[in-house]
Coordinates of C-alpha atoms and ligand atoms in Angstrom, one line a residue:
X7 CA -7.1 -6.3 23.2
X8 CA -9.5 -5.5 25.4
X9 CA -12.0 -3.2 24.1
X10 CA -13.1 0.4 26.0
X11 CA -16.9 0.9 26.1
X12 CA -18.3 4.4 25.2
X13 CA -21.1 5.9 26.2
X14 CA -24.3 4.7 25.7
X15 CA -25.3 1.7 23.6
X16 CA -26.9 1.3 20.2
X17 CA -30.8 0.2 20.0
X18 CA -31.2 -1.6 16.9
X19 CA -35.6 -1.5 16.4
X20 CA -37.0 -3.4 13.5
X21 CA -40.3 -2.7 11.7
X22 CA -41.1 -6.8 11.0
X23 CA -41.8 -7.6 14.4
X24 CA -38.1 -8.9 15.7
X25 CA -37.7 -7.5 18.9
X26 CA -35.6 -4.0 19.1
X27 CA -31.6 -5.4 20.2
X28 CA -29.2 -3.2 22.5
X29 CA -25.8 -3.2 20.9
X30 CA -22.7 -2.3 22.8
X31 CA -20.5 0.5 21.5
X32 CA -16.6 0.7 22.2
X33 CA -14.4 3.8 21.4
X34 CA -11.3 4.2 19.8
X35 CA -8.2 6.2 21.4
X36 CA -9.6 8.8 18.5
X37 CA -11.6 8.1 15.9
X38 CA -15.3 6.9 16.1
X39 CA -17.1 4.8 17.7
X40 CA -18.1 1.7 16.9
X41 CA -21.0 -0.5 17.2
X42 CA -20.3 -4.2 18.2
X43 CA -22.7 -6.3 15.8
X44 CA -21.3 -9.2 16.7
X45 CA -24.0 -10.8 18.4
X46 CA -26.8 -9.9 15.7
X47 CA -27.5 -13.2 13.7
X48 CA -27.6 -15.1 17.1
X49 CA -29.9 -12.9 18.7
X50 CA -32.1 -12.0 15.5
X51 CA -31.0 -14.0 12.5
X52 CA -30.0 -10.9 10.2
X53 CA -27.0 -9.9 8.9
X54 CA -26.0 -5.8 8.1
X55 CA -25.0 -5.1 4.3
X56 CA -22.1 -3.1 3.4
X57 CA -20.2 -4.1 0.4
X58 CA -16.9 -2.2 -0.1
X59 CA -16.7 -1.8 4.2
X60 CA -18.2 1.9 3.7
X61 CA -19.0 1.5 7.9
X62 CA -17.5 -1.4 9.0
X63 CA -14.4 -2.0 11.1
X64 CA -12.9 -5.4 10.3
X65 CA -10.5 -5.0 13.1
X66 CA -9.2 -3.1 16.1
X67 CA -5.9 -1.4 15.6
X68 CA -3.0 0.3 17.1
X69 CA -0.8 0.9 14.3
X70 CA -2.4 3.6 11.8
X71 CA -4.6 6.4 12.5
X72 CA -6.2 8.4 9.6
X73 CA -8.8 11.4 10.0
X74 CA -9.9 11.8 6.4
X75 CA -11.7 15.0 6.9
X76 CA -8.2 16.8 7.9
X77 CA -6.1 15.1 6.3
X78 CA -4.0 13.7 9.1
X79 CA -2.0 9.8 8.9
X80 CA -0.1 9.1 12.2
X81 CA 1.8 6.0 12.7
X82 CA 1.5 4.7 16.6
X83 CA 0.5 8.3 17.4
X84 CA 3.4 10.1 15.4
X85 CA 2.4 12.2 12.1
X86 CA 3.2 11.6 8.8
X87 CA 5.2 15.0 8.5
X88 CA 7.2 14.2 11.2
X89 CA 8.3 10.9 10.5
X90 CA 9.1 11.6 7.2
X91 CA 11.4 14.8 8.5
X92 CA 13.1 13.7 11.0
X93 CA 13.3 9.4 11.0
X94 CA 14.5 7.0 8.2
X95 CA 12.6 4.4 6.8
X96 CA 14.2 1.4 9.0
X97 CA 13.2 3.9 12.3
X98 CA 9.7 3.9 10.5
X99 CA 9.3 0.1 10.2
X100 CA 11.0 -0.8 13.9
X101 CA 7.9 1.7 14.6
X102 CA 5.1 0.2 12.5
X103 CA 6.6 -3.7 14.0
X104 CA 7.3 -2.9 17.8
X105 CA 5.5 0.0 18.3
X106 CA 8.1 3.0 19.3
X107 CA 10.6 4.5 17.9
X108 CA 14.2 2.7 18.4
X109 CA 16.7 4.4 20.7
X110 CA 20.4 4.7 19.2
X111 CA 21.3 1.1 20.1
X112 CA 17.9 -0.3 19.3
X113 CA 18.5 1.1 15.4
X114 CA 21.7 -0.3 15.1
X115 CA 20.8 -4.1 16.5
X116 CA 17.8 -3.9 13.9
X117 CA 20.0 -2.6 11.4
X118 CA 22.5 -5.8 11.5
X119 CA 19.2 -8.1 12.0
X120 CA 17.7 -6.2 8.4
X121 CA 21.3 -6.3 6.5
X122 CA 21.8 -10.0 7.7
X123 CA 19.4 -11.0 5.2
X124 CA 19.8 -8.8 2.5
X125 CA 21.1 -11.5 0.3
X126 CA 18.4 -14.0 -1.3
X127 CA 19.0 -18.2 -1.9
X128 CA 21.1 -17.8 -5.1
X129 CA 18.5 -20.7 -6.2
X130 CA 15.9 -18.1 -6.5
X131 CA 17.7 -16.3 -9.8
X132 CA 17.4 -19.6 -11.5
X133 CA 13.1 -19.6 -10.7
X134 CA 13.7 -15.9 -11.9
X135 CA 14.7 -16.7 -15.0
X136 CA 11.1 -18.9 -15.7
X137 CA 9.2 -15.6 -16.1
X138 CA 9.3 -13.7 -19.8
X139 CA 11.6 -10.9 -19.9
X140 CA 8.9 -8.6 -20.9
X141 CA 6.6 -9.8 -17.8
X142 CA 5.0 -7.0 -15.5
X143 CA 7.2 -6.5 -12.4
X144 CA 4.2 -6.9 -10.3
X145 CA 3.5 -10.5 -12.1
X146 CA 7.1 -11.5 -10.8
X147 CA 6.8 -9.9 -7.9
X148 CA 3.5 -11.9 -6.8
X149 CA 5.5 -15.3 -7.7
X150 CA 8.6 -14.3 -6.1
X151 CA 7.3 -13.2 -2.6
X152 CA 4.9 -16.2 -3.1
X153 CA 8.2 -18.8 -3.4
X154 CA 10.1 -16.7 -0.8
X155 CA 7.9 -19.9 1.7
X156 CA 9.6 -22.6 -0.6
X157 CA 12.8 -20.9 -0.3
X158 CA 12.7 -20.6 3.6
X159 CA 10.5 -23.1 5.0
X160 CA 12.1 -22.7 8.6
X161 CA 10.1 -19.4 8.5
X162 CA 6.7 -20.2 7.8
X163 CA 5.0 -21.0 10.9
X164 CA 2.4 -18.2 11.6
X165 CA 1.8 -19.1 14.8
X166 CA 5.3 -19.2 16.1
X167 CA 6.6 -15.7 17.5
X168 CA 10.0 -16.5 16.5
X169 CA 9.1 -17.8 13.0
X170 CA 7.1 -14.8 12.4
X171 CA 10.0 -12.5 13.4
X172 CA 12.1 -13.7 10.7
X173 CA 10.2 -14.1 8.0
X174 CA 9.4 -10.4 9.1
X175 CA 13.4 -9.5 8.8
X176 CA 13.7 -11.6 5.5
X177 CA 10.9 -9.7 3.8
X178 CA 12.0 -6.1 4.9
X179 CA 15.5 -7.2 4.0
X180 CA 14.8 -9.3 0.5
X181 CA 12.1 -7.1 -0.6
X182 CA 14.7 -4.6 -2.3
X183 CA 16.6 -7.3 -3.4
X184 CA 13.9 -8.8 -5.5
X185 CA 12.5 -5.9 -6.9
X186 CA 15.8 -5.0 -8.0
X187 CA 16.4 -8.1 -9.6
X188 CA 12.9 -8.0 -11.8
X189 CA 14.2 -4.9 -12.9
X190 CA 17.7 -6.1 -13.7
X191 CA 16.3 -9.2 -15.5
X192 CA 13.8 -7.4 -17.5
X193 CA 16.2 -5.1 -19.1
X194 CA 19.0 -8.4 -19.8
X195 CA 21.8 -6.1 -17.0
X196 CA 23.3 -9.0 -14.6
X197 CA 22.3 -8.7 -10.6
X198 CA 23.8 -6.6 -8.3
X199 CA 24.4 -8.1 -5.1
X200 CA 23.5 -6.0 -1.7
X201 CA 26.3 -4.2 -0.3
X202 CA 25.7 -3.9 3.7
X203 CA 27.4 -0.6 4.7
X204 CA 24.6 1.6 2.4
X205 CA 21.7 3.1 3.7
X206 CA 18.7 0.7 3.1
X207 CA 17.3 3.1 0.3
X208 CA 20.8 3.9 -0.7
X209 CA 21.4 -0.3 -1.8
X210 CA 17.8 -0.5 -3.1
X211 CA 19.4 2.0 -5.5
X212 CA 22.9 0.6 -6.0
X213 CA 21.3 -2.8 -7.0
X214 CA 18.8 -0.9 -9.3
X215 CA 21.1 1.2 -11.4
X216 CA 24.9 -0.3 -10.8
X217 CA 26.5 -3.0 -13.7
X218 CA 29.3 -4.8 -12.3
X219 CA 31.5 -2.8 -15.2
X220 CA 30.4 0.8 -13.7
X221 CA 29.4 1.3 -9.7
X222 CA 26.4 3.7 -8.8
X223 CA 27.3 6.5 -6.4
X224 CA 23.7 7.2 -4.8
X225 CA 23.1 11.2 -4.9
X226 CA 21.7 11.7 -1.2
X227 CA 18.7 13.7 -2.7
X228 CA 17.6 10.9 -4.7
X229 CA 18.1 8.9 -1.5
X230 CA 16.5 10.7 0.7
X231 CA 13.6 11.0 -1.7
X232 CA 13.6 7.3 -2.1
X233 CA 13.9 6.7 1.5
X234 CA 10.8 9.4 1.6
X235 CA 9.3 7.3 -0.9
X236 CA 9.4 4.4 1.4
X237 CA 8.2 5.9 4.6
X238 CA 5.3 7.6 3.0
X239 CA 3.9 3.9 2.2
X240 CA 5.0 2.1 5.2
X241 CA 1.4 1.9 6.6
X242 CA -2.0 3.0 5.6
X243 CA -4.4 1.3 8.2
X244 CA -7.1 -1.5 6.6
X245 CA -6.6 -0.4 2.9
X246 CA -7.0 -3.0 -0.2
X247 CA -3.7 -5.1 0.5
X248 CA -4.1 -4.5 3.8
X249 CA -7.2 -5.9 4.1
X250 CA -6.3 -8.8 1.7
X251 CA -2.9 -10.0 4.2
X252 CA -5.0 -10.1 7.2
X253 CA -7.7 -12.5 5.2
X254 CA -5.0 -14.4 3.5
X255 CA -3.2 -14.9 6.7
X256 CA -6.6 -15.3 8.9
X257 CA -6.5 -18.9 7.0
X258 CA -3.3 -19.9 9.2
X259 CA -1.3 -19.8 5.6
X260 CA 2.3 -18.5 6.0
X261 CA 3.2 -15.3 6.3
X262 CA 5.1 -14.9 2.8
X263 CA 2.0 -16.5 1.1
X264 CA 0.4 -13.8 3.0
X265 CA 2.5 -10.9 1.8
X266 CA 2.4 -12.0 -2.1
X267 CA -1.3 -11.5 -1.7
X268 CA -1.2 -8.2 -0.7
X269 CA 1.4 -8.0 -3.4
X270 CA -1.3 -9.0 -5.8
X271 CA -4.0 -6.6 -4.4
X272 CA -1.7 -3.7 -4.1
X273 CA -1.1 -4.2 -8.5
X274 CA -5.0 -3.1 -9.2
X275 CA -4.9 0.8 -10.8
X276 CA -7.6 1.9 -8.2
X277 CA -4.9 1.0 -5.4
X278 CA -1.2 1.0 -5.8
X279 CA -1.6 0.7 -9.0
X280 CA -2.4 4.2 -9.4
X281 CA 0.8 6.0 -9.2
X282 CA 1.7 3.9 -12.5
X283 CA -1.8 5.0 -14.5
X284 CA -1.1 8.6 -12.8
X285 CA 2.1 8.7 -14.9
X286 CA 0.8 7.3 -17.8
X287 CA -2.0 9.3 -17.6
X288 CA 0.4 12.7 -17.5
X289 CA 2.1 11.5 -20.7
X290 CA -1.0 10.7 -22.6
X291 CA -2.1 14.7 -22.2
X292 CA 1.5 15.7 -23.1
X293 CA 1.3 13.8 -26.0
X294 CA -2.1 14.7 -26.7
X295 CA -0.8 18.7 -26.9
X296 CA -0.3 19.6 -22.8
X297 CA -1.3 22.4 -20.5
X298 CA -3.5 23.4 -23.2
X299 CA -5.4 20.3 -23.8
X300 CA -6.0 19.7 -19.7
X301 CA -9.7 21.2 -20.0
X302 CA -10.5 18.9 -22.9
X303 CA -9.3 16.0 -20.3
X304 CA -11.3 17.4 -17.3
X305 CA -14.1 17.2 -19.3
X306 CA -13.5 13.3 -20.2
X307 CA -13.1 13.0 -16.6
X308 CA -16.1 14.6 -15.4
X309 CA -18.4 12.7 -18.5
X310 CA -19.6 9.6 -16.6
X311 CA -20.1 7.7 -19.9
X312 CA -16.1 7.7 -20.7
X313 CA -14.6 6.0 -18.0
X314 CA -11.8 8.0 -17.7
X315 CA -10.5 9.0 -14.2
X316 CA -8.6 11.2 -12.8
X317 CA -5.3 8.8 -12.1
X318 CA -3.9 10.1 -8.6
X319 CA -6.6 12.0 -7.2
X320 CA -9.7 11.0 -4.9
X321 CA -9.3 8.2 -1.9
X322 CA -11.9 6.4 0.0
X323 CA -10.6 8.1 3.5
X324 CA -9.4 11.3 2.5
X325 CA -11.8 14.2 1.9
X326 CA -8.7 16.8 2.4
X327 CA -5.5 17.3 1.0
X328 CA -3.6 13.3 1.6
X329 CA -0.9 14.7 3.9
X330 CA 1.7 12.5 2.3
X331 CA 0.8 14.1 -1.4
X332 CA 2.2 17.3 0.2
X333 CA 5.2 15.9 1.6
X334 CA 5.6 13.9 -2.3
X335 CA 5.1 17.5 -3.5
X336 CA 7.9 18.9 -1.7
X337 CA 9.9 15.8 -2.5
X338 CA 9.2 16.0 -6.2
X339 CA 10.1 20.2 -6.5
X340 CA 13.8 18.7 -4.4
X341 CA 14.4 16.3 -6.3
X342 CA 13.7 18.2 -10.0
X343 CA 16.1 20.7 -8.5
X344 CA 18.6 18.8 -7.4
X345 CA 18.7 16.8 -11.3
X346 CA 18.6 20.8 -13.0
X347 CA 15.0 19.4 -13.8
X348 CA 13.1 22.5 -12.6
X349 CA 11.0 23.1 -15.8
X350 CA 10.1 19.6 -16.2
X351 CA 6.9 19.8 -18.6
X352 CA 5.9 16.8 -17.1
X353 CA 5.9 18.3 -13.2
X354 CA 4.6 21.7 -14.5
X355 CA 1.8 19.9 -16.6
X356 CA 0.9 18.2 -12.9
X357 CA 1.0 21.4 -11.1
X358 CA -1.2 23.0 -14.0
X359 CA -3.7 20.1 -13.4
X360 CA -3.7 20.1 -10.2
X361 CA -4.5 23.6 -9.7
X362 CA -7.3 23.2 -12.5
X363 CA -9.1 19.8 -11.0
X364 CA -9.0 21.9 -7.3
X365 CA -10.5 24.6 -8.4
X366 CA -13.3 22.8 -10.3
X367 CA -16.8 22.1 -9.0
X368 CA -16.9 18.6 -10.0
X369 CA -13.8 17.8 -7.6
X370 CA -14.7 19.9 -5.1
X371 CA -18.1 18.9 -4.6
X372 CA -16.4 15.0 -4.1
X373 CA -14.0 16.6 -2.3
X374 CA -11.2 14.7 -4.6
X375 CA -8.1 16.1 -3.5
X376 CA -4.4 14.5 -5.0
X377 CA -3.7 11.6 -3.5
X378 CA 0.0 10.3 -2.7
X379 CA 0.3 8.7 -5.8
X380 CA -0.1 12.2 -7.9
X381 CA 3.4 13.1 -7.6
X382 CA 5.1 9.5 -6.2
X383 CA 5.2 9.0 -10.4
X384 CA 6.9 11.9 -10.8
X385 CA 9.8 11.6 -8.5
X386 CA 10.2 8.1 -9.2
X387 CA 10.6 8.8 -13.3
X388 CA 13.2 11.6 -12.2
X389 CA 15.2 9.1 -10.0
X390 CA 15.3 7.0 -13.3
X391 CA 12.7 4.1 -12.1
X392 CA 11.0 2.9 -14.9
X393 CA 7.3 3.5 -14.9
X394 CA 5.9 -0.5 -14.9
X395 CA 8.1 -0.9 -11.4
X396 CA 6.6 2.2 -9.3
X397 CA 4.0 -0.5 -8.0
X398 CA 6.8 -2.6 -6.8
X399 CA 8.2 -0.3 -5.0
X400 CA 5.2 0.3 -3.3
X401 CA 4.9 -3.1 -2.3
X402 CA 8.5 -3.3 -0.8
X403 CA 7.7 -0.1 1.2
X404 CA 3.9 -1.2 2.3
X405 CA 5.8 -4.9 3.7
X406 CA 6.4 -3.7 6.8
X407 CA 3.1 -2.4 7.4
X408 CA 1.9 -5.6 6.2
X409 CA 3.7 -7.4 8.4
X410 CA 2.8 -5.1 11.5
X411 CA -1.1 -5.6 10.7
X412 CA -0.2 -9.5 10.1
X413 CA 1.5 -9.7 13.7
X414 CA -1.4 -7.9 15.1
X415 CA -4.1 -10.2 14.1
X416 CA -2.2 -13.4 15.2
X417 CA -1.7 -11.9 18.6
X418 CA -5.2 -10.5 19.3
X419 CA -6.8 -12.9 21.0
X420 CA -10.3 -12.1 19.1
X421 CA -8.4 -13.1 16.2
X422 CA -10.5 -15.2 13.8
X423 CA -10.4 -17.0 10.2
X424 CA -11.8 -13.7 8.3
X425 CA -15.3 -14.7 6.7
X426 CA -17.8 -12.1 5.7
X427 CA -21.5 -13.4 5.2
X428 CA -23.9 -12.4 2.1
X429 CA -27.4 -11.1 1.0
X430 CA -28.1 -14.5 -1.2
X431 CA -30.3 -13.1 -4.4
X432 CA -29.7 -16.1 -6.6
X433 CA -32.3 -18.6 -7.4
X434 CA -34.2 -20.3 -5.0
X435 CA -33.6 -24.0 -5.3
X436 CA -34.4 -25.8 -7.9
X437 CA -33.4 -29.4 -9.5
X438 CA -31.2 -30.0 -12.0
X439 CA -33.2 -31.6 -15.5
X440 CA -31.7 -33.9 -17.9
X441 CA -28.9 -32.6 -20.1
X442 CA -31.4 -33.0 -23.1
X443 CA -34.6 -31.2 -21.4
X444 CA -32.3 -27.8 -20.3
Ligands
ACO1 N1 -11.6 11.0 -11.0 C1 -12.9 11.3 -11.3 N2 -13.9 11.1 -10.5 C2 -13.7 10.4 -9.4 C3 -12.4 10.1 -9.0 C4 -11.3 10.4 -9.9 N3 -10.0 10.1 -9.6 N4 -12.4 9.5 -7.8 C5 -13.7 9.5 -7.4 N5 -14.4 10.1 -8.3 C6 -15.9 10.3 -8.3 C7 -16.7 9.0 -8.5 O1 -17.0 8.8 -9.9 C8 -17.9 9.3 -7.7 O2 -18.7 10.2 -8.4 P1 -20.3 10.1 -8.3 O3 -20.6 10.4 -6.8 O4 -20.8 11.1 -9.2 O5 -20.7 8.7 -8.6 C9 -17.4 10.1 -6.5 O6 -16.2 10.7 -6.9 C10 -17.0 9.2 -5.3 O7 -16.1 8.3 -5.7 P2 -16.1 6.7 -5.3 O8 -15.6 6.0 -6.5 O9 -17.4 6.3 -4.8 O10 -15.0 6.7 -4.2 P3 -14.3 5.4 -3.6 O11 -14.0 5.7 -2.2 O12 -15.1 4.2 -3.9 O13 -13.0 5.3 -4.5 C11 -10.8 5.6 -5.3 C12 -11.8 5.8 -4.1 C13 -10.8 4.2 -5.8 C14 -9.4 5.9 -4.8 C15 -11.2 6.6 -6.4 O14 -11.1 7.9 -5.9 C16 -10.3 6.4 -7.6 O15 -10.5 5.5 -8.4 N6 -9.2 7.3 -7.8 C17 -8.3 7.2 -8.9 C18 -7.3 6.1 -8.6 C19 -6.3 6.4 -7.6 O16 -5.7 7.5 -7.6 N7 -6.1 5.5 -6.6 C20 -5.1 5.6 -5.6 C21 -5.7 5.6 -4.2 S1 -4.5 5.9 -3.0 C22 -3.6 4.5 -2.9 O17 -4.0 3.4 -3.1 C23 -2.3 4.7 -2.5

């Protein structure tokens, strides 16, 4: 896409006698500027430094838009809150993939495209059944998105729109379908096989908790918290994963080999791996003697020798309240009401934290806010999920946005094989001696 100049220009002056470089700077629909760096090592021979991307752009996008300091996520323009109240997840991914919202007949044609491919090759139960029972979800998750490209090699051309488009559909469709299945397979239950006519939340739940000797009846709460769930992690702009599918797939590799290595990114605790620890976390200070023992965990936190971290809270972009932690927090006190689960100790020992961590000096001053992980665990452990699969149902809900920043990439016509450059501080050379003289 073509880029929009801003005002002005960048003057780059060095002390060591390289002549001072203009640099041209582009602005973003909102957001700011940017500096193009792009011609720097040809015209000077130096690179910039900034490990972790603290201010670099990696790309230019028209999918996600976050402002950190308010707390604001908009997908194509639209805000979180809205989205979340008023469109279902498959509205949310025809969204994040084409870039509006579908009309009444544009829903339904893309809901017969999704349920067409609900089902996964039966051949793909037997490759299953090669992982230990007792494996991580995320661990069969990264190998079953990963041989989703054996499975469907007529889908793996990257550079084919059509190819692209249904490994897109496959993905959306499948991903519920495999996670459901590591689930089923872990705990010994048979698979459940998608049933069309249900909401796409509503079968991701069917296939989770059904046996083929007693049917599930989905309570719409849970759905719609679910389907909530799902929207809330559809997109999140160059995050982690993110980052990682449009590397991965900056190679030319296929798109599913793409998507399992966001998969594998997304497992790490200080990314979706979070809402697991976040859990985990809550039940260790239950355990440990509750509300009355959250000081005595603050301070771990805030003691920089321990290592201990405050699972949920904090988030690279977000110096404010994560809009979607509010909407999880609404989702969590409707769905605790609609199971008679009002006095949780688990939900009340969050608030209690919460409220503490917010009101402390040590948060405040990092502005660490709760993330949407905080309460995700939460919700999910009242819909019945078990705790080791919240990450994989992350990963289904973050596909489409995967896809959508996949897509974009291949069709910018910047687009180039991702490789960042170093600040070499190894030895100099040097020659290798005899094995006998090192
Ligand atoms: N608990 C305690 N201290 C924290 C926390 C936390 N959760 N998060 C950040 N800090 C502290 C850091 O120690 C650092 O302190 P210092 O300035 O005294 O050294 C300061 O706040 C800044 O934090 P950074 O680690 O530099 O922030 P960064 O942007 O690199 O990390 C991250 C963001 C990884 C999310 C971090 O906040 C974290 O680990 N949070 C807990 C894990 C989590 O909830 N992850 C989910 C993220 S959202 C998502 O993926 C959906």
């Amino acid at each position: 896409m073509a880029l929009t100049p801003a005002d002005g220009k960048a003057t780059l002056s060095f002390s060591d006698g390289t002549p001072s470089l203009d640099l041209p700077l582009y602005k973003g629909s909102i957001g700011p500027d940017v500096i193009d760096i792009r011609a720097l090592y040809g015209k000077t021979g130096k690179f910039t430094y900034d490990p972790g991307f603290l201010s670099t752009a990696s790309c230019n996008s028209t999918i996600t838009y976050i402002d950190g300091d308010k707390g604001e996520l908009l997908y194509r323009g639209y805000p979180i809150q809205q989205l979340a109240t008023q469109c279902d997840y498959l509205e949310t991914c025809y969204l994040l993939l084409y870039g509006e919202l579908p009309n009444a007949s544009q829903k339904a044609d893309f809901l017969g495209r999704v349920t067409s491919h609900t089902m996964v090759n039966e051949q793909m139960q037997f490759f299953l059944r090669g992982f230990r029972r007792d494996a991580h979800p995320m661990a069969v998750m990264t190998g079953l998105v990963g041989a989703l490209s054996a499975f469907y090699p007529d889908s793996i051309n990257l550079h084919d729109p059509a190819q692209r488009e249904v490994s897109a559909i496959r993905l959306i469709a499948k991903m519920p379908t495999m996670v459901s299945m590591a689930y089923k397979y872990s705990v010994g239950q048979p698979y459940i096989y998608p049933r069309n006519e249900l909401s796409y939340a509503g079968n991701f739940m069917r296939m989770m908790f059904a046996t083929p000797c007693e049917d599930y009846k989905p309570n719409e709460v849970l759905v719609r918290a679910m389907d909530r769930i799902f929207i809330l992690h559809a997109d999140h702009e160059q995050n982690a994963s993110t980052s990682t599918v449009r590397l991965c797939a900056s190679s030319g590799t296929n798109p599913f080999a793409a998507i399992a290595a966001g998969v594998a990114c997304l497992w790490g605790p200080a990314h979706g791996g979070a809402n697991e620890a976040c859990l985990n976390m809550l039940y260790d200070i239950q355990a440990s003697g509750g509300v009355a023992k959250i000081g005595e965990f603050i301070a771990q936190v805030k003691d920089k020798n321990s290592n201990v971290k405050l699972m949920g809270f904090g988030h690279r972009v977000y110096k404010n309240y994560d809009p979607r932690a509010k909407l999880m927090r609404e989702t969590c006190h409707e769905v605790l009401e609609a199971l008679g689960l009002h006095d949780d100790p688990l939900f009340k020992l969050a608030m209690s934290l919460e409220k503490i961590a917010l009101e402390d000096d040590y948060f405040v001053s990092r502005k660490l806010y709760p993330n949407v992980d905080y309460y995700s665990g939460i919700v999910q452990k009242a819909i019945g999920i078990p705790v080791p699969l919240f990450t994989a149902i992350f990963a289904l809900a973050r596909t489409v946005g995967w896809i959508a920043q996949l897509n974009e990439m291949i069709a910018d016509a910047e687009y180039k094989i991702g490789r960042p450059r170093q600040l070499y501080v190894g030895s100099k050379h040097r020659d290798v001696k005899p094995i006998a003289k090192r």
